[in-house]
Coordinates of C-alpha atoms in Angstrom, one line a residue:
M1 CA -5.4 -10.8 22.5
V2 CA -3.9 -7.4 22.7
V3 CA -0.6 -9.0 23.8
A4 CA -0.6 -11.2 20.8
E5 CA -1.1 -8.6 18.4
L6 CA 1.8 -6.5 19.8
R7 CA 4.4 -9.2 19.0
P8 CA 5.4 -7.7 15.7
W9 CA 6.2 -4.3 17.4
R10 CA 9.0 -5.9 19.4
A11 CA 11.4 -6.1 16.3
A12 CA 10.8 -2.7 15.4
R13 CA 11.4 -1.1 18.8
P14 CA 15.2 0.0 18.2
H15 CA 13.9 1.6 14.9
V16 CA 11.0 3.6 16.2
A17 CA 13.0 4.8 19.4
R18 CA 15.6 6.2 17.0
F19 CA 12.8 7.7 15.1
A20 CA 11.5 9.2 18.0
N21 CA 14.4 10.7 19.3
A22 CA 14.9 12.4 15.8
V23 CA 11.6 13.9 15.6
R24 CA 10.7 14.8 19.2
P25 CA 11.8 18.3 18.9
R26 CA 9.7 18.9 15.8
L27 CA 6.8 17.3 17.5
A28 CA 6.9 19.3 20.4
R29 CA 6.4 22.4 18.0
A30 CA 3.7 20.7 16.1
R31 CA 1.6 19.8 19.1
A32 CA 0.4 23.5 20.0
A33 CA 0.1 24.5 16.2
T34 CA -2.1 21.7 15.1
A35 CA -4.5 20.8 17.9
P36 CA -7.8 22.1 16.7
R37 CA -7.3 20.6 13.2
V38 CA -6.2 17.3 14.5
T39 CA -9.3 17.3 17.0
R40 CA -11.7 17.9 14.0
W41 CA -9.9 15.4 11.7
A42 CA -9.9 12.5 14.3
S43 CA -13.7 13.0 15.3
A44 CA -14.6 12.9 11.5
T45 CA -12.5 10.0 10.7
K46 CA -12.6 7.6 13.8
P47 CA -10.6 4.3 12.5
Q48 CA -13.1 1.3 12.2
V49 CA -11.8 -1.8 13.5
T50 CA -12.9 -4.9 11.6
R51 CA -11.0 -7.7 13.3
V52 CA -8.4 -8.2 15.7
G53 CA -5.6 -10.5 15.1
V54 CA -1.9 -10.6 14.4
N55 CA -0.7 -7.8 11.9
P56 CA -0.2 -9.5 8.5
W57 CA 2.3 -6.9 7.3
P58 CA 5.6 -6.7 9.6
Y59 CA 6.4 -3.3 7.9
T60 CA 3.2 -1.5 9.4
A61 CA 4.4 -1.9 12.7
V62 CA 7.2 0.7 12.0
A63 CA 4.8 2.9 10.0
A64 CA 2.1 2.8 12.6
T65 CA 4.1 3.9 15.2
A66 CA 5.7 6.5 12.8
G67 CA 2.0 7.9 12.6
L68 CA 1.4 8.0 16.3
V69 CA 4.6 9.7 17.3
L70 CA 3.8 12.1 14.1
A71 CA 0.1 12.5 14.9
A72 CA 0.7 16.1 13.9
G73 CA 0.7 14.3 10.5
V74 CA -3.1 13.9 10.6
V75 CA -3.4 11.8 7.6
T76 CA -1.6 9.0 9.5
A77 CA -3.9 9.3 12.4
A78 CA -7.2 8.8 10.5
G79 CA -9.1 6.0 8.5
P80 CA -9.1 2.2 8.4
W81 CA -5.5 1.6 10.1
D82 CA -5.0 -2.0 9.1
S83 CA -6.5 -5.4 8.5
S84 CA -6.3 -6.4 12.1
G85 CA -7.0 -3.4 13.9
Q86 CA -3.6 -3.3 15.6
R87 CA -3.0 0.2 15.3
T88 CA -6.2 1.1 17.3
A89 CA -5.2 -1.8 19.8
E90 CA -1.8 -0.4 20.2
R91 CA -3.1 3.1 20.9
D92 CA -5.6 1.7 23.4
R93 CA -2.7 -0.4 25.1
A94 CA -0.3 2.6 25.0
A95 CA -2.9 4.6 27.1
A96 CA -3.0 2.1 29.9
Q97 CA 0.7 2.1 30.3
D98 CA 0.8 4.9 32.8
G99 CA 3.6 6.8 31.4
A100 CA 5.6 3.8 29.8
G101 CA 7.4 4.9 26.6
G102 CA 5.7 3.9 23.4
A103 CA 8.9 1.9 22.3
D104 CA 8.7 -0.4 25.4
H105 CA 4.9 -1.2 25.3
G106 CA 5.2 -2.8 28.7
V107 CA 7.1 -5.7 27.3
G108 CA 10.2 -5.4 29.6
P109 CA 13.2 -3.3 30.2
G110 CA 15.2 -2.1 27.2
L111 CA 19.0 -3.0 26.8
A112 CA 21.6 -1.0 28.5
G113 CA 22.6 2.0 26.4
A114 CA 19.4 1.8 24.2
P115 CA 17.7 4.8 22.9
R116 CA 15.0 6.2 25.4
P117 CA 11.7 5.0 24.6
A118 CA 9.2 7.0 22.4
P119 CA 6.5 8.9 23.8
S120 CA 3.4 6.7 24.3
A121 CA 0.5 7.4 21.9
A122 CA -1.9 8.5 24.7
S123 CA 0.3 11.5 25.7
V124 CA 1.0 12.5 22.1
L125 CA -2.7 12.6 21.1
T126 CA -3.6 14.2 24.5
G127 CA -1.1 16.9 24.0
L128 CA -2.3 17.6 20.5
G129 CA -5.9 17.6 21.4
G130 CA -5.5 19.8 24.8
A131 CA -3.8 22.7 23.2
G132 CA -6.0 25.9 22.3
N133 CA -3.7 27.9 20.3
A134 CA -4.6 28.9 16.6
V135 CA -3.3 27.2 13.8
R136 CA -0.8 29.4 12.0
P137 CA -1.6 30.1 8.2
A138 CA -0.1 27.8 5.7
P139 CA 3.2 29.0 3.9
A140 CA 2.4 31.8 1.3
G141 CA 2.9 30.8 -2.3
R142 CA 5.5 33.4 -3.0
D143 CA 7.7 32.0 0.0
L144 CA 7.2 28.4 -1.2
A145 CA 8.3 29.7 -4.9
G146 CA 11.3 31.3 -3.9
V147 CA 12.4 28.0 -2.0
L148 CA 11.1 25.4 -4.5
D149 CA 11.9 27.3 -7.9
P150 CA 15.7 27.0 -7.5
L151 CA 15.5 23.4 -6.2
L152 CA 13.2 22.1 -9.0
A153 CA 15.4 23.9 -11.7
A154 CA 18.1 21.5 -11.0
P155 CA 19.8 20.0 -14.0
A156 CA 19.5 16.6 -12.6
L157 CA 15.6 16.8 -12.9
G158 CA 15.8 16.7 -16.7
D159 CA 14.2 19.0 -19.0
R160 CA 10.3 18.3 -18.1
R161 CA 9.1 19.1 -15.0
G162 CA 5.6 19.3 -12.9
A163 CA 5.2 20.3 -9.4
V164 CA 2.0 21.3 -7.1
V165 CA 2.1 21.7 -3.4
V166 CA -1.4 21.9 -1.6
D167 CA -2.5 22.4 2.0
L168 CA -4.2 18.8 2.7
A169 CA -6.5 20.5 5.4
T170 CA -7.8 23.4 3.2
G171 CA -7.2 22.2 -0.3
E172 CA -5.5 25.5 -1.3
R173 CA -2.9 25.1 -3.8
L174 CA 0.3 26.6 -2.5
Y175 CA 2.8 26.3 -5.3
G176 CA 2.5 25.2 -9.0
S177 CA 4.8 24.9 -11.9
G178 CA 3.8 22.7 -14.7
A179 CA 1.0 21.6 -12.7
D180 CA -0.8 20.4 -15.9
K181 CA 1.8 18.9 -17.9
A182 CA 1.0 15.4 -18.7
L183 CA 4.3 13.5 -17.9
V184 CA 5.4 9.8 -17.2
P185 CA 4.4 9.1 -13.5
A186 CA 6.3 5.8 -13.1
S187 CA 5.3 4.2 -9.9
T188 CA 3.2 7.3 -8.6
T189 CA 0.6 5.6 -10.8
K190 CA -0.2 3.4 -7.9
I191 CA -1.6 6.4 -6.0
A192 CA -4.4 6.6 -8.7
T193 CA -4.8 2.8 -8.7
A194 CA -5.1 2.8 -4.8
V195 CA -8.0 5.4 -4.9
A196 CA -9.9 3.8 -7.8
V197 CA -10.0 0.3 -6.4
L198 CA -10.9 1.5 -2.9
S199 CA -13.6 3.8 -3.9
A200 CA -14.9 0.7 -6.1
L201 CA -14.7 -2.1 -3.9
G202 CA -14.1 -0.4 -0.3
A203 CA -11.5 -1.0 2.1
D204 CA -12.9 -4.3 3.7
H205 CA -13.1 -6.0 0.5
R206 CA -11.3 -9.6 0.5
L207 CA -10.2 -11.6 -2.4
T208 CA -11.2 -15.5 -2.3
T209 CA -9.4 -18.3 -3.7
R210 CA -11.1 -21.7 -3.6
T211 CA -11.6 -25.5 -4.7
A212 CA -14.3 -26.9 -6.6
Y213 CA -14.7 -30.3 -7.0
D214 CA -16.9 -32.2 -9.8
P215 CA -17.6 -35.8 -8.8
A216 CA -18.5 -36.9 -12.2
T217 CA -15.1 -36.3 -13.6
G218 CA -13.0 -36.6 -10.6
K219 CA -11.7 -33.2 -11.3
L220 CA -10.5 -30.8 -8.5
V221 CA -10.4 -27.3 -9.6
L222 CA -8.2 -24.6 -8.0
V223 CA -10.0 -21.4 -8.8
G224 CA -7.9 -18.2 -8.7
G225 CA -9.5 -15.3 -7.0
G226 CA -6.8 -12.6 -8.3
D227 CA -4.9 -12.5 -4.9
P228 CA -1.2 -12.1 -5.6
T229 CA -0.5 -12.3 -1.9
L230 CA -1.7 -16.1 -1.6
T231 CA 1.2 -17.9 -0.2
A232 CA 2.8 -21.3 0.3
R233 CA 5.0 -20.5 3.1
E234 CA 4.3 -22.4 6.2
D235 CA 3.8 -19.2 8.1
S236 CA 1.2 -17.4 6.0
A237 CA 1.5 -14.3 8.2
G238 CA -2.0 -13.2 7.9
Q239 CA -2.2 -13.9 4.1
A240 CA -4.3 -16.6 2.4
G241 CA -2.4 -19.8 2.9
L242 CA -2.2 -22.2 0.1
R243 CA -1.3 -25.0 2.6
T244 CA -4.4 -24.0 4.8
L245 CA -6.5 -24.5 1.5
A246 CA -5.1 -27.8 0.8
A247 CA -5.6 -29.0 4.3
R248 CA -9.2 -28.0 4.1
T249 CA -9.9 -29.6 0.7
A250 CA -8.2 -32.9 1.7
A251 CA -10.4 -32.9 4.9
A252 CA -13.6 -32.3 2.7
L253 CA -12.5 -35.0 0.1
K254 CA -12.0 -37.4 2.8
E255 CA -15.4 -36.7 4.1
R256 CA -16.7 -37.8 0.5
G257 CA -14.6 -41.0 0.4
V258 CA -12.3 -39.5 -2.3
R259 CA -8.6 -40.2 -2.2
K260 CA -7.4 -39.2 -5.5
V261 CA -8.3 -36.3 -7.8
T262 CA -7.3 -34.7 -11.0
P263 CA -6.2 -31.0 -10.3
A264 CA -7.0 -28.3 -12.7
Y265 CA -6.6 -24.6 -12.4
D266 CA -9.2 -21.8 -13.3
T267 CA -7.8 -18.3 -14.2
T268 CA -10.8 -17.0 -16.0
L269 CA -11.3 -14.1 -13.4
F270 CA -8.8 -12.2 -15.5
A271 CA -8.9 -11.7 -19.1
G272 CA -6.3 -10.9 -22.3
P273 CA -2.6 -11.2 -22.3
E274 CA -0.7 -12.1 -19.0
L275 CA 2.6 -10.6 -20.1
H276 CA 2.9 -7.0 -19.1
P277 CA 3.8 -4.7 -22.2
I278 CA 7.5 -4.3 -20.9
G279 CA 7.9 -8.1 -21.6
V280 CA 9.5 -10.7 -19.4
N281 CA 10.9 -8.7 -16.6
D282 CA 12.1 -9.3 -12.6
N283 CA 9.9 -6.4 -11.6
I284 CA 6.6 -8.2 -12.4
A285 CA 5.0 -11.8 -12.9
P286 CA 2.9 -12.6 -15.6
V287 CA -0.5 -11.1 -14.7
S288 CA -2.6 -14.1 -13.7
A289 CA -5.8 -14.7 -11.4
L290 CA -3.9 -17.5 -9.6
M291 CA -0.6 -17.3 -8.2
V292 CA 1.5 -18.2 -5.3
D293 CA 3.9 -15.5 -3.5
E294 CA 3.9 -13.4 -6.7
A295 CA 5.4 -16.3 -8.7
R296 CA 8.8 -15.6 -7.2
T297 CA 11.0 -18.5 -7.6
D298 CA 13.8 -17.1 -5.3
G299 CA 12.0 -17.0 -1.9
S300 CA 11.9 -13.3 -1.7
T301 CA 9.2 -11.2 -0.5
S302 CA 9.4 -7.8 -2.3
G303 CA 11.7 -6.2 -5.1
P304 CA 12.9 -7.5 -8.3
A305 CA 13.0 -11.4 -8.7
P306 CA 13.0 -14.3 -11.0
R307 CA 9.2 -15.3 -11.6
A308 CA 7.6 -18.5 -12.8
A309 CA 6.6 -18.4 -16.5
D310 CA 3.3 -19.9 -15.8
P311 CA 2.1 -18.8 -12.3
A312 CA -1.1 -20.5 -12.1
A313 CA 0.7 -24.0 -13.1
D314 CA 3.4 -23.5 -10.7
A315 CA 0.8 -22.7 -7.9
T316 CA -1.3 -25.9 -9.0
R317 CA 1.8 -28.1 -8.7
Q318 CA 2.7 -26.6 -5.1
F319 CA -1.1 -27.1 -4.3
A320 CA -1.0 -30.8 -5.7
R321 CA 2.4 -31.5 -3.3
F322 CA 0.4 -30.3 -0.2
L323 CA -2.5 -32.6 -1.1
N324 CA -0.4 -35.4 -1.2
G325 CA 1.0 -34.7 2.2
H326 CA -2.5 -35.0 3.3
G327 CA -3.0 -38.5 1.6
I328 CA -4.8 -37.2 -1.4
G329 CA -3.4 -38.6 -4.7
T330 CA -3.2 -36.5 -7.7
T331 CA -2.0 -36.5 -11.3
D332 CA -0.4 -33.8 -13.4
P333 CA -2.4 -30.6 -13.1
A334 CA -3.8 -29.0 -16.3
P335 CA -5.7 -25.9 -17.1
G336 CA -9.5 -26.1 -16.5
R337 CA -12.5 -24.4 -15.5
A338 CA -15.0 -24.9 -12.6
T339 CA -18.2 -25.7 -14.2
G340 CA -21.7 -25.6 -12.7
R341 CA -21.4 -29.1 -11.7
A342 CA -18.3 -28.5 -9.6
R343 CA -19.2 -27.8 -5.8
T344 CA -17.0 -25.5 -3.7
L345 CA -15.1 -27.6 -1.1
A346 CA -13.0 -24.9 0.7
S347 CA -11.6 -21.3 0.4
V348 CA -9.3 -18.9 1.9
Q349 CA -9.4 -15.2 1.8
S350 CA -6.7 -12.3 1.6
P351 CA -6.3 -9.5 3.9
P352 CA -8.9 -6.7 3.5
L353 CA -8.2 -4.3 0.6
S354 CA -6.9 -1.7 3.1
A355 CA -3.9 -4.0 3.7
L356 CA -3.4 -4.9 0.1
V357 CA -3.4 -1.2 -1.0
E358 CA -0.9 -0.3 2.0
R359 CA 1.5 -3.0 0.9
M360 CA 1.3 -1.9 -2.7
V361 CA 2.1 1.3 -1.9
T362 CA 4.6 0.9 0.8
D363 CA 6.6 -1.5 -1.2
S364 CA 5.6 -0.3 -4.9
D365 CA 4.3 -3.7 -5.2
N366 CA 3.7 -4.0 -9.2
D367 CA 2.1 -7.5 -8.8
I368 CA -0.7 -6.3 -6.4
A369 CA -1.0 -3.1 -8.5
E370 CA -2.0 -4.9 -11.5
A371 CA -4.2 -7.4 -9.6
L372 CA -6.1 -4.5 -8.0
A373 CA -6.5 -2.7 -11.4
R374 CA -8.1 -5.7 -12.9
H375 CA -10.4 -6.0 -9.7
T376 CA -11.3 -2.5 -10.6
A377 CA -12.1 -3.4 -14.1
R378 CA -14.3 -6.2 -12.8
A379 CA -16.2 -4.0 -10.6
A380 CA -17.0 -1.5 -13.3
G381 CA -18.2 -4.1 -15.8
E382 CA -15.1 -3.7 -17.9
R383 CA -13.0 -6.7 -19.4
A384 CA -10.5 -7.6 -16.7
D385 CA -7.4 -6.9 -19.0
F386 CA -4.8 -4.0 -19.4
G387 CA -7.1 -1.9 -21.3
G388 CA -10.3 -2.6 -19.3
A389 CA -8.2 -1.9 -16.2
G390 CA -6.9 1.5 -17.3
R391 CA -10.7 2.5 -18.7
A392 CA -12.1 1.6 -15.1
I393 CA -9.6 3.6 -13.3
R394 CA -10.2 6.8 -15.3
A395 CA -14.2 6.2 -14.8
Q396 CA -13.7 5.5 -11.1
L397 CA -11.5 8.8 -11.0
K398 CA -14.1 10.7 -13.0
K399 CA -16.7 9.6 -10.6
L400 CA -14.9 11.4 -7.7
G401 CA -14.5 14.5 -9.9
L402 CA -11.0 14.3 -10.4
P403 CA -9.1 16.5 -13.2
L404 CA -8.3 13.9 -15.8
K405 CA -7.2 16.2 -18.7
G406 CA -4.0 14.5 -20.3
A407 CA -4.1 11.6 -17.9
R408 CA -3.6 8.1 -19.6
F409 CA -3.9 4.9 -17.7
E410 CA -2.1 2.1 -19.5
D411 CA -1.5 -0.2 -16.5
G412 CA -2.0 -0.3 -12.7
S413 CA 1.6 -0.1 -11.7
G414 CA 3.2 2.4 -13.8
L415 CA 5.7 0.3 -15.6
D416 CA 4.2 1.1 -18.8
R417 CA 6.1 4.3 -20.1
D418 CA 2.8 5.4 -22.2
G419 CA 1.0 6.5 -19.1
R420 CA 0.5 9.9 -18.3
L421 CA -0.5 11.8 -15.3
T422 CA -0.1 15.6 -14.1
A423 CA 1.0 16.8 -10.8
H424 CA -2.3 18.5 -10.4
L425 CA -4.0 15.3 -10.5
L426 CA -1.5 13.5 -8.2
T427 CA -2.2 16.3 -5.5
R428 CA -6.1 16.2 -5.9
L429 CA -5.8 12.3 -5.4
L430 CA -3.9 13.0 -2.2
L431 CA -6.7 15.5 -1.2
T432 CA -9.3 13.0 -2.0
A433 CA -7.7 10.4 0.2
A434 CA -7.4 12.9 3.1
D435 CA -11.3 13.9 2.7
P436 CA -12.6 13.0 6.2
A437 CA -16.0 12.2 4.3
R438 CA -14.1 9.3 2.4
P439 CA -12.4 7.4 5.1
E440 CA -12.4 4.2 2.8
L441 CA -9.7 5.8 0.9
R442 CA -7.3 6.6 3.9
P443 CA -5.1 3.5 3.1
T444 CA -3.9 5.4 0.1
L445 CA -1.8 7.8 2.5
T446 CA -1.4 5.4 5.5
G447 CA 0.6 3.1 3.2
L448 CA 2.9 6.0 1.8
P449 CA 6.6 4.9 2.8
V450 CA 8.0 6.9 5.9
A451 CA 11.2 8.8 4.8
G452 CA 14.2 7.0 6.2
F453 CA 12.3 4.1 7.8
T454 CA 9.8 2.1 5.4
G455 CA 9.4 0.7 2.1
T456 CA 10.9 2.4 -1.0
L457 CA 12.0 5.5 1.3
S458 CA 13.8 3.3 3.8
G459 CA 17.3 4.2 2.4
R460 CA 16.7 7.8 1.8
Y461 CA 16.4 10.9 4.1
A462 CA 18.9 9.8 6.5
D463 CA 19.2 13.6 7.5
G464 CA 16.8 16.5 7.7
A465 CA 13.3 15.0 6.8
A466 CA 13.4 11.5 8.2
G467 CA 10.1 10.5 9.5
I468 CA 8.4 13.9 8.5
V469 CA 8.0 13.0 4.7
R470 CA 5.7 10.3 3.4
A471 CA 5.7 9.6 -0.3
K472 CA 5.3 7.4 -3.1
T473 CA 8.6 7.0 -5.3
G474 CA 8.7 6.6 -9.1
T475 CA 11.7 5.6 -11.2
L476 CA 12.0 4.4 -14.8
T477 CA 14.9 5.2 -17.0
G478 CA 15.0 8.9 -17.6
V479 CA 12.0 9.5 -15.3
N480 CA 12.1 10.3 -11.5
T481 CA 8.8 11.3 -9.7
L482 CA 7.6 11.6 -5.9
A483 CA 4.3 12.2 -4.6
G484 CA 3.0 12.3 -0.8
T485 CA 2.8 14.3 2.4
A486 CA 5.1 16.6 4.4
V487 CA 4.7 18.1 7.8
T488 CA 5.9 21.7 8.0
R489 CA 7.7 23.2 11.1
D490 CA 4.3 24.6 12.4
G491 CA 2.5 21.3 11.9
R492 CA 0.6 21.8 8.5
V493 CA 0.3 18.9 6.5
L494 CA 1.2 19.5 2.8
G495 CA 0.5 17.3 -0.3
F496 CA 3.0 17.5 -3.0
A497 CA 3.8 15.8 -6.5
F498 CA 7.1 16.4 -8.1
L499 CA 7.3 14.7 -11.6
A500 CA 10.7 14.8 -13.9
S501 CA 11.3 13.5 -17.2
G502 CA 14.4 13.4 -19.3
T503 CA 16.6 12.7 -16.2
A504 CA 20.2 11.6 -16.9
D505 CA 21.3 10.3 -13.5
A506 CA 18.6 8.5 -11.4
T507 CA 20.7 9.0 -8.3
A508 CA 21.1 12.7 -8.7
A509 CA 17.4 13.1 -9.7
R510 CA 16.4 11.5 -6.4
A511 CA 18.4 13.5 -4.5
A512 CA 17.2 16.8 -6.0
L513 CA 13.6 15.5 -5.4
D514 CA 14.4 14.7 -1.9
R515 CA 15.8 18.2 -1.3
A516 CA 12.6 19.6 -2.5
A517 CA 10.5 17.7 -0.3
T518 CA 12.8 18.3 2.7
A519 CA 12.4 22.1 2.0
L520 CA 8.6 21.7 2.5
T521 CA 9.4 20.3 6.0
A522 CA 11.3 23.4 7.0
S523 CA 8.6 26.0 5.7
R524 CA 6.4 28.1 8.0

């Protein structure tokens, strides 16, 4: 079972090895400095393994190893690690390798001339836990101000800015400038969405798509469960599969002697307009409780793409074709509703919410964000539309005692320019997700892109802070934001939020934000 779940790591080996070689010197410095803090953190937030299987999200292989090699970045070493328990299993597997490098995982010799293997997880964690040195103090505020003030004053960052840096272990604010300015957050909004939905529903919650059959009318209803990751691909890769649902449904129909049905689709789980306020846009599909592969029409899995105008109808047409392949005849699908007479025939479930949140944060996935915002609305008893989702997110964060002055939640993705957050709130969200008493919120942090390696930071930080910064990016016209974590030279884990509005050159603004985050990693 463990061997099967390690397969996704093989493709990531070269990247992981390069990553390890780049950060090994910094890791050595961090080991002695962070031992007591990591030990306390790990004991308080031991990962909960819910199920063992193949990791559904390929990118988590790299992110997981980055977290283990950078175990000094304690936010990565805690909490529910993924939907299958892969990271925990990998740690146990590495511990049994008797000195084998973490990049090898015991699967055979590396290629000639390839980078040396990364350290195995066991030795890294043992080294961190075994040192007895006292943890050095966090960087002094005046020292950070001297470094950050000129960097954040760069003209590339426009005329409105907000910035906060905190110590994630103590909660102490180390730097603040425009901390309470309510600015357009862009996709850093997804940090708020993640914390809200995880606190409302829990990390193990799954989304169910089902079929219901009414023998009196011959109508077979495909009932949307609000799972944008439902896939029609042959290899579902751990996601809920439409083909699987069709096969199970066809078998159940045949048991009843039914060979032809009238397909219909039920999207009533969500309410209100499906079209995002920005209008038709390749960055997001119409928000529907029923869609397949995020309604992408070009076979892509992330990033901008053309979308089906009616995701539910498109999904049901594909479902009908799969039924046909199993010998079930169908007519043209139409909107419908599963009535009390209809009986559920089959169902499929999404990966747990922890995995969906990680994917949303890593890839800045707008479709997942809007779906999870609506699920937050349903959990709060609000109408599952844009307005209800915004009210529910605010209410959930208020329950957590977070500072909401000036905050406006217009959507779950951050595409709406009317949304507002403060740097103060963003860093408090990071602090809350890092709280050992709230392990269910940890996917908010474990999903953060790794600088230079994963998600929306894969093409950034080629020099300096690659692997040391993990952050959620945000970009709209005239808006550039960055919020996440950075590991200092002495092994401290800092949370930061940088917001900039009125930017004229997105490339220059991103570079300025990256320089500011990199400066944190060089601080003592």
